[in-house]
């Protein structure tokens, strides 16, 4: 029975180990960091958010097992275009309905009868799938690469532009991922460098003209303010109070080398996003610098296993898909870690698979499921190639292996 259950966990074993370790850490740190939240909104029921996280992680693992054991890789290639259109539709809907009960105050989350949904999370996965499909089909000539570049950039500009209105960090993260995918897809550097130049010029223009733009145009004033506070922190006498970034630095400092121990975080009682955007700081506070390094190592192992899966892929679409999805998750993790440690301006990126569950965690499970599905397909392809062909001699009652016949 136990052996049959283990057989369901197909694909890269190391990647499954990383996923399980991240799951254990997620349960521990979410339970610890949601104590204050539980007393504020759940009448002190500290088990509520732990149970919620167990449900989301269990659902995510169930989704991964379904994808690895049942759904074929070619299905995602067929659905890529329709998923992208649906993502654009949801993003347009969130913009059109902003200010109503259907959209949160930040503009990032849609509310449907008590259920919440972040269109940007769906857009990340769908745009990566679409770009992987285009790059996989157009690799033969320079003309193919030019056509691939034009089509990918057209839809990337639409998706990232719509996300930018309410979420600059996700827009930038997705843009960087698609750029790296095109670099790996042999798109000429002159195209990519020109695009980077345009992107930098656009960001600089928005930064210096933010004060002239109305508040209704996205979060440009918030973005500019965060960048200015990061570059030129206000003096203590001019401070408006302790920010979450300050609390995060305090948590990391107080954690020391070995930390205060599980469940002994003090800073999480004062941080509004201790269980989400700044969860890495709470990990360091409780498990010390060693715990923080361990988390970084898990994501580095995940990155290198993604590279291995890409190198073993026998088809172009799965290879580009794994490149994009691996980069999305690693970039997101590095941004969260950078923000928590004060190395980057404050953004709203959760730590993949560790932060308190929601839309982000479920779409992260889709990304893991796609990567593990490609890994499982690679193993199947290898078995087919290595399987010897048995040929029966016409007058002899024995079989000769393929290698012997060739010799």
Coordinates of N, CA and C in Angstrom, one line a residue, residues 165-309:
X165 N -0.7 48.5 -13.6 CA -1.6 49.4 -13.1 C -1.8 49.2 -11.6
X166 N -1.8 48.0 -11.1 CA -2.0 47.7 -9.7 C -0.8 47.0 -9.0
X167 N 0.1 46.5 -9.8 CA 1.2 45.7 -9.2 C 2.5 45.8 -10.0
X168 N 3.3 46.8 -9.7 CA 4.5 47.0 -10.5 C 5.5 45.9 -10.3
X169 N 5.7 45.3 -9.1 CA 6.7 44.3 -8.9 C 6.4 43.0 -9.7
X170 N 5.1 42.6 -9.8 CA 4.8 41.4 -10.5 C 5.0 41.7 -12.0
X171 N 4.6 42.9 -12.5 CA 4.8 43.2 -13.9 C 6.3 43.2 -14.2
X172 N 7.2 43.7 -13.4 CA 8.6 43.7 -13.7 C 9.2 42.3 -13.6
X173 N 8.7 41.5 -12.6 CA 9.1 40.1 -12.5 C 8.8 39.3 -13.7
X174 N 7.6 39.5 -14.2 CA 7.1 38.7 -15.4 C 7.9 39.2 -16.7
X175 N 8.1 40.5 -16.8 CA 8.8 41.0 -17.9 C 10.3 40.4 -17.9
X176 N 10.9 40.4 -16.8 CA 12.3 39.9 -16.7 C 12.3 38.4 -17.0
X177 N 11.3 37.6 -16.6 CA 11.2 36.2 -17.0 C 11.1 36.0 -18.4
X178 N 10.2 36.7 -19.1 CA 10.0 36.5 -20.5 C 11.2 37.0 -21.3
X179 N 11.9 38.0 -20.9 CA 13.2 38.4 -21.5 C 14.2 37.3 -21.4
X180 N 14.3 36.7 -20.2 CA 15.3 35.6 -20.1 C 14.9 34.4 -20.9
X181 N 13.6 34.1 -21.0 CA 13.2 33.0 -21.9 C 13.6 33.3 -23.3
X182 N 13.4 34.5 -23.8 CA 13.7 34.8 -25.2 C 15.3 34.7 -25.4
X183 N 16.0 35.1 -24.4 CA 17.5 35.0 -24.5 C 17.9 33.5 -24.6
X184 N 17.2 32.6 -23.8 CA 17.5 31.2 -24.0 C 17.0 30.7 -25.3
X185 N 16.0 31.3 -25.8 CA 15.4 30.9 -27.1 C 16.1 31.4 -28.3
X186 N 17.3 32.0 -28.2 CA 18.2 32.4 -29.2 C 17.6 33.7 -30.0
X187 N 16.7 34.4 -29.3 CA 16.3 35.7 -29.9 C 17.5 36.6 -29.9
X188 N 17.8 37.3 -31.1 CA 19.0 38.1 -31.2 C 19.1 39.2 -30.1
X189 N 20.4 39.4 -29.6 CA 20.6 40.3 -28.5 C 20.2 41.7 -28.8
X190 N 20.3 42.1 -30.1 CA 20.0 43.5 -30.5 C 18.5 43.8 -30.2
X191 N 17.7 42.8 -30.4 CA 16.3 43.0 -30.1 C 16.0 43.1 -28.6
X192 N 16.7 42.3 -27.8 CA 16.5 42.3 -26.4 C 17.1 43.5 -25.8
X193 N 18.3 44.0 -26.2 CA 18.9 45.2 -25.6 C 18.0 46.4 -25.9
X194 N 17.5 46.5 -27.1 CA 16.7 47.6 -27.5 C 15.4 47.6 -26.6
X195 N 14.9 46.4 -26.3 CA 13.7 46.4 -25.5 C 14.0 46.7 -24.0
X196 N 15.2 46.3 -23.5 CA 15.6 46.7 -22.2 C 15.7 48.2 -22.1
X197 N 16.3 48.8 -23.1 CA 16.5 50.3 -23.2 C 15.2 51.0 -23.1
X198 N 14.2 50.5 -23.9 CA 12.9 51.1 -23.9 C 12.2 51.0 -22.5
X199 N 12.4 49.8 -21.9 CA 11.8 49.5 -20.6 C 12.4 50.5 -19.5
X200 N 13.7 50.6 -19.5 CA 14.4 51.5 -18.5 C 13.9 53.0 -18.8
X201 N 13.9 53.4 -20.0 CA 13.4 54.7 -20.3 C 12.0 55.0 -19.8
X202 N 11.1 54.0 -20.0 CA 9.8 54.1 -19.5 C 9.7 54.2 -18.0
X203 N 10.4 53.4 -17.3 CA 10.4 53.4 -15.8 C 10.9 54.8 -15.3
X204 N 12.0 55.2 -15.9 CA 12.6 56.5 -15.5 C 11.6 57.7 -15.8
X205 N 10.9 57.6 -16.9 CA 9.9 58.6 -17.3 C 8.8 58.6 -16.3
X206 N 8.3 57.5 -16.0 CA 7.2 57.4 -15.0 C 7.6 57.9 -13.6
X207 N 8.9 57.6 -13.2 CA 9.4 58.0 -11.9 C 9.4 59.6 -11.8
X208 N 9.9 60.2 -12.9 CA 10.1 61.7 -12.8 C 8.8 62.4 -13.1
X209 N 7.8 61.7 -13.7 CA 6.6 62.4 -14.0 C 5.4 62.0 -13.1
X210 N 5.7 61.1 -12.1 CA 4.7 60.6 -11.2 C 3.9 61.7 -10.5
X211 N 4.5 62.8 -10.1 CA 3.8 63.8 -9.4 C 2.8 64.6 -10.4
X212 N 3.0 64.4 -11.7 CA 2.1 65.1 -12.6 C 0.9 64.2 -13.0
X213 N 1.0 62.9 -12.6 CA 0.0 62.0 -13.0 C -1.1 61.9 -12.0
X214 N -2.4 61.7 -12.4 CA -3.5 61.6 -11.4 C -3.4 60.3 -10.6
X215 N -4.0 60.3 -9.5 CA -4.0 59.1 -8.6 C -4.7 57.9 -9.2
X216 N -5.5 58.2 -10.2 CA -6.3 57.0 -10.8 C -5.4 56.2 -11.7
X217 N -4.2 56.7 -12.1 CA -3.4 55.9 -13.0 C -2.4 55.1 -12.2
X218 N -2.9 53.9 -11.8 CA -2.1 52.9 -11.2 C -1.6 53.3 -9.8
X219 N -0.4 52.8 -9.5 CA 0.2 53.0 -8.1 C 1.6 53.8 -8.3
X220 N 1.6 54.7 -9.3 CA 2.9 55.3 -9.6 C 3.4 56.1 -8.4
X221 N 2.5 56.8 -7.7 CA 3.0 57.5 -6.5 C 3.5 56.7 -5.4
X222 N 2.9 55.5 -5.2 CA 3.4 54.6 -4.2 C 4.7 54.0 -4.6
X223 N 4.9 53.7 -5.9 CA 6.1 53.2 -6.4 C 7.3 54.2 -6.2
X224 N 7.0 55.4 -6.6 CA 8.0 56.5 -6.5 C 8.4 56.7 -5.0
X225 N 7.4 56.7 -4.1 CA 7.7 56.9 -2.7 C 8.5 55.8 -2.1
X226 N 8.2 54.5 -2.5 CA 9.0 53.4 -2.0 C 10.5 53.5 -2.5
X227 N 10.6 53.9 -3.8 CA 12.0 54.0 -4.3 C 12.8 55.1 -3.6
X228 N 12.1 56.2 -3.4 CA 12.8 57.3 -2.7 C 13.2 57.0 -1.3
X229 N 12.3 56.3 -0.6 CA 12.6 55.9 0.8 C 13.7 54.9 0.9
X230 N 13.8 54.0 -0.2 CA 14.9 53.0 -0.2 C 16.2 53.7 -0.5
X231 N 16.2 54.7 -1.5 CA 17.5 55.3 -1.9 C 17.9 56.3 -0.8
X232 N 17.0 57.1 -0.3 CA 17.3 58.1 0.7 C 16.3 58.0 1.9
X233 N 16.7 57.1 2.8 CA 15.8 56.9 4.0 C 15.7 58.2 4.8
X234 N 14.5 58.5 5.3 CA 14.3 59.8 6.0 C 15.0 59.6 7.4
X235 N 15.5 60.8 7.9 CA 16.2 60.7 9.2 C 15.2 60.3 10.3
X236 N 15.7 59.8 11.5 CA 14.7 59.4 12.5 C 13.7 60.4 13.0
X237 N 14.2 61.7 13.0 CA 13.3 62.7 13.5 C 12.2 63.0 12.5
X238 N 12.4 62.7 11.2 CA 11.4 62.9 10.2 C 10.5 61.7 9.9
X239 N 10.8 60.6 10.6 CA 10.1 59.4 10.3 C 8.6 59.5 10.8
X240 N 7.7 58.8 10.1 CA 6.3 58.8 10.4 C 6.0 57.6 11.3
X241 N 7.0 56.9 11.8 CA 6.8 55.7 12.6 C 7.6 54.5 12.0
X242 N 7.6 53.4 12.8 CA 8.3 52.3 12.4 C 7.5 51.5 11.2
X243 N 8.2 51.3 10.1 CA 7.6 50.6 9.0 C 7.8 49.1 9.1
X244 N 7.1 48.4 8.2 CA 7.3 47.0 8.2 C 8.7 46.6 7.8
X245 N 9.3 47.4 6.9 CA 10.7 47.1 6.5 C 11.6 47.2 7.8
X246 N 11.3 48.2 8.6 CA 12.1 48.4 9.9 C 11.9 47.2 10.8
X247 N 10.7 46.7 10.9 CA 10.4 45.5 11.7 C 11.2 44.3 11.2
X248 N 11.2 44.2 9.8 CA 11.9 43.0 9.2 C 13.4 43.0 9.5
X249 N 14.0 44.2 9.4 CA 15.4 44.3 9.8 C 15.6 43.9 11.3
X250 N 14.7 44.4 12.1 CA 14.8 44.1 13.5 C 14.7 42.6 13.8
X251 N 13.8 41.9 13.0 CA 13.6 40.5 13.2 C 14.9 39.7 12.8
X252 N 15.5 40.1 11.6 CA 16.7 39.5 11.2 C 17.9 39.7 12.2
X253 N 17.9 40.9 12.7 CA 19.0 41.2 13.6 C 18.9 40.4 14.9
X254 N 17.6 40.4 15.4 CA 17.4 39.7 16.7 C 17.5 38.1 16.5
X255 N 17.4 37.6 15.3 CA 17.5 36.2 15.1 C 18.9 35.6 15.3
X256 N 19.9 36.5 15.0 CA 21.3 36.0 15.2 C 21.6 34.8 14.3
X257 N 22.5 34.0 14.8 CA 23.0 32.8 14.1 C 22.1 31.7 14.1
X258 N 21.5 31.4 15.3 CA 20.7 30.2 15.5 C 19.2 30.5 15.7
X259 N 18.9 31.7 15.9 CA 17.5 32.1 16.1 C 17.0 31.9 17.5
X260 N 15.7 32.4 17.7 CA 15.1 32.3 19.0 C 14.4 31.0 19.2
X261 N 14.2 30.2 18.2 CA 13.5 28.9 18.3 C 12.1 29.0 17.7
X262 N 11.5 27.9 17.3 CA 10.2 27.9 16.7 C 9.1 28.4 17.6
X263 N 8.3 29.3 17.0 CA 7.2 29.9 17.8 C 7.6 31.0 18.7
X264 N 8.9 31.5 18.7 CA 9.3 32.5 19.7 C 9.5 33.8 19.0
X265 N 8.9 34.1 17.9 CA 9.0 35.4 17.2 C 8.3 36.4 18.0
X266 N 8.9 37.6 18.2 CA 8.3 38.7 18.8 C 7.8 39.8 17.8
X267 N 8.6 39.9 16.8 CA 8.3 40.9 15.7 C 7.1 40.6 15.0
X268 N 6.7 39.4 14.8 CA 5.5 39.0 14.0 C 4.2 39.6 14.7
X269 N 4.3 39.9 16.0 CA 3.2 40.5 16.7 C 2.9 41.9 16.3
X270 N 3.8 42.6 15.6 CA 3.7 44.0 15.2 C 3.6 44.2 13.7
X271 N 3.9 43.2 12.9 CA 4.0 43.3 11.5 C 2.7 42.9 10.8
X272 N 2.1 43.7 10.0 CA 0.9 43.4 9.3 C 1.0 42.3 8.3
X273 N 2.2 42.2 7.7 CA 2.5 41.2 6.6 C 3.5 40.2 7.0
X274 N 3.6 39.8 8.3 CA 4.6 38.9 8.8 C 4.4 37.5 8.2
X275 N 3.2 37.1 7.9 CA 2.9 35.8 7.3 C 2.9 35.8 5.8
X276 N 3.3 36.9 5.2 CA 3.2 37.0 3.7 C 4.5 37.6 3.1
X277 N 4.4 38.9 2.9 CA 5.5 39.6 2.2 C 6.8 39.6 3.0
X278 N 6.8 39.5 4.3 CA 8.0 39.6 5.1 C 8.2 38.3 5.9
X279 N 7.7 37.2 5.4 CA 7.8 36.0 6.1 C 9.3 35.5 6.2
X280 N 10.1 35.8 5.3 CA 11.5 35.4 5.4 C 12.2 36.0 6.6
X281 N 11.8 37.2 7.0 CA 12.4 37.9 8.2 C 12.0 37.1 9.4
X282 N 10.8 36.6 9.5 CA 10.3 35.8 10.6 C 11.1 34.5 10.7
X283 N 11.3 33.9 9.5 CA 12.1 32.6 9.5 C 13.5 32.9 10.1
X284 N 14.1 34.0 9.7 CA 15.5 34.2 10.3 C 15.4 34.5 11.8
X285 N 14.3 35.2 12.2 CA 14.2 35.5 13.6 C 14.1 34.2 14.4
X286 N 13.3 33.3 13.9 CA 13.1 32.0 14.7 C 14.2 31.0 14.5
X287 N 14.7 30.9 13.3 CA 15.7 29.9 13.0 C 17.1 30.4 12.7
X288 N 17.3 31.7 12.8 CA 18.6 32.3 12.7 C 19.1 32.4 11.3
X289 N 20.3 32.9 11.2 CA 21.0 33.0 9.9 C 21.1 31.6 9.2
X290 N 21.3 30.6 10.0 CA 21.4 29.2 9.4 C 20.1 28.8 8.7
X291 N 19.0 29.1 9.4 CA 17.7 28.8 8.8 C 17.4 29.6 7.5
X292 N 17.8 30.9 7.5 CA 17.7 31.7 6.3 C 18.5 31.1 5.1
X293 N 19.7 30.7 5.4 CA 20.6 30.1 4.4 C 20.0 28.8 3.9
X294 N 19.4 28.1 4.8 CA 18.8 26.8 4.4 C 17.6 27.0 3.4
X295 N 16.8 28.1 3.6 CA 15.8 28.4 2.7 C 16.3 28.8 1.3
X296 N 17.4 29.7 1.3 CA 18.0 30.1 0.1 C 18.5 28.8 -0.7
X297 N 19.1 27.9 0.1 CA 19.7 26.7 -0.5 C 18.6 25.9 -1.2
X298 N 17.4 25.8 -0.5 CA 16.3 25.0 -1.1 C 15.9 25.6 -2.4
X299 N 15.8 26.9 -2.5 CA 15.4 27.5 -3.8 C 16.6 27.4 -4.8
X300 N 17.8 27.4 -4.4 CA 18.9 27.2 -5.3 C 18.9 25.8 -5.9
X301 N 18.6 24.8 -5.0 CA 18.5 23.4 -5.4 C 17.4 23.3 -6.4
X302 N 16.3 23.9 -6.1 CA 15.1 23.9 -7.1 C 15.6 24.5 -8.4
X303 N 16.3 25.6 -8.4 CA 16.8 26.2 -9.7 C 17.7 25.2 -10.5
X304 N 18.6 24.6 -9.8 CA 19.6 23.7 -10.5 C 18.8 22.4 -11.0
X305 N 17.9 21.9 -10.2 CA 17.1 20.8 -10.7 C 16.3 21.2 -11.9
X306 N 15.8 22.5 -12.0 CA 15.1 22.9 -13.2 C 16.0 22.9 -14.4
X307 N 17.3 23.3 -14.1 CA 18.3 23.3 -15.2 C 18.5 21.9 -15.7
X308 N 18.6 21.0 -14.8 CA 18.8 19.5 -15.2 C 17.6 19.1 -16.0
X309 N 16.4 19.4 -15.6 CA 15.2 19.0 -16.3 C 15.2 19.6 -17.7

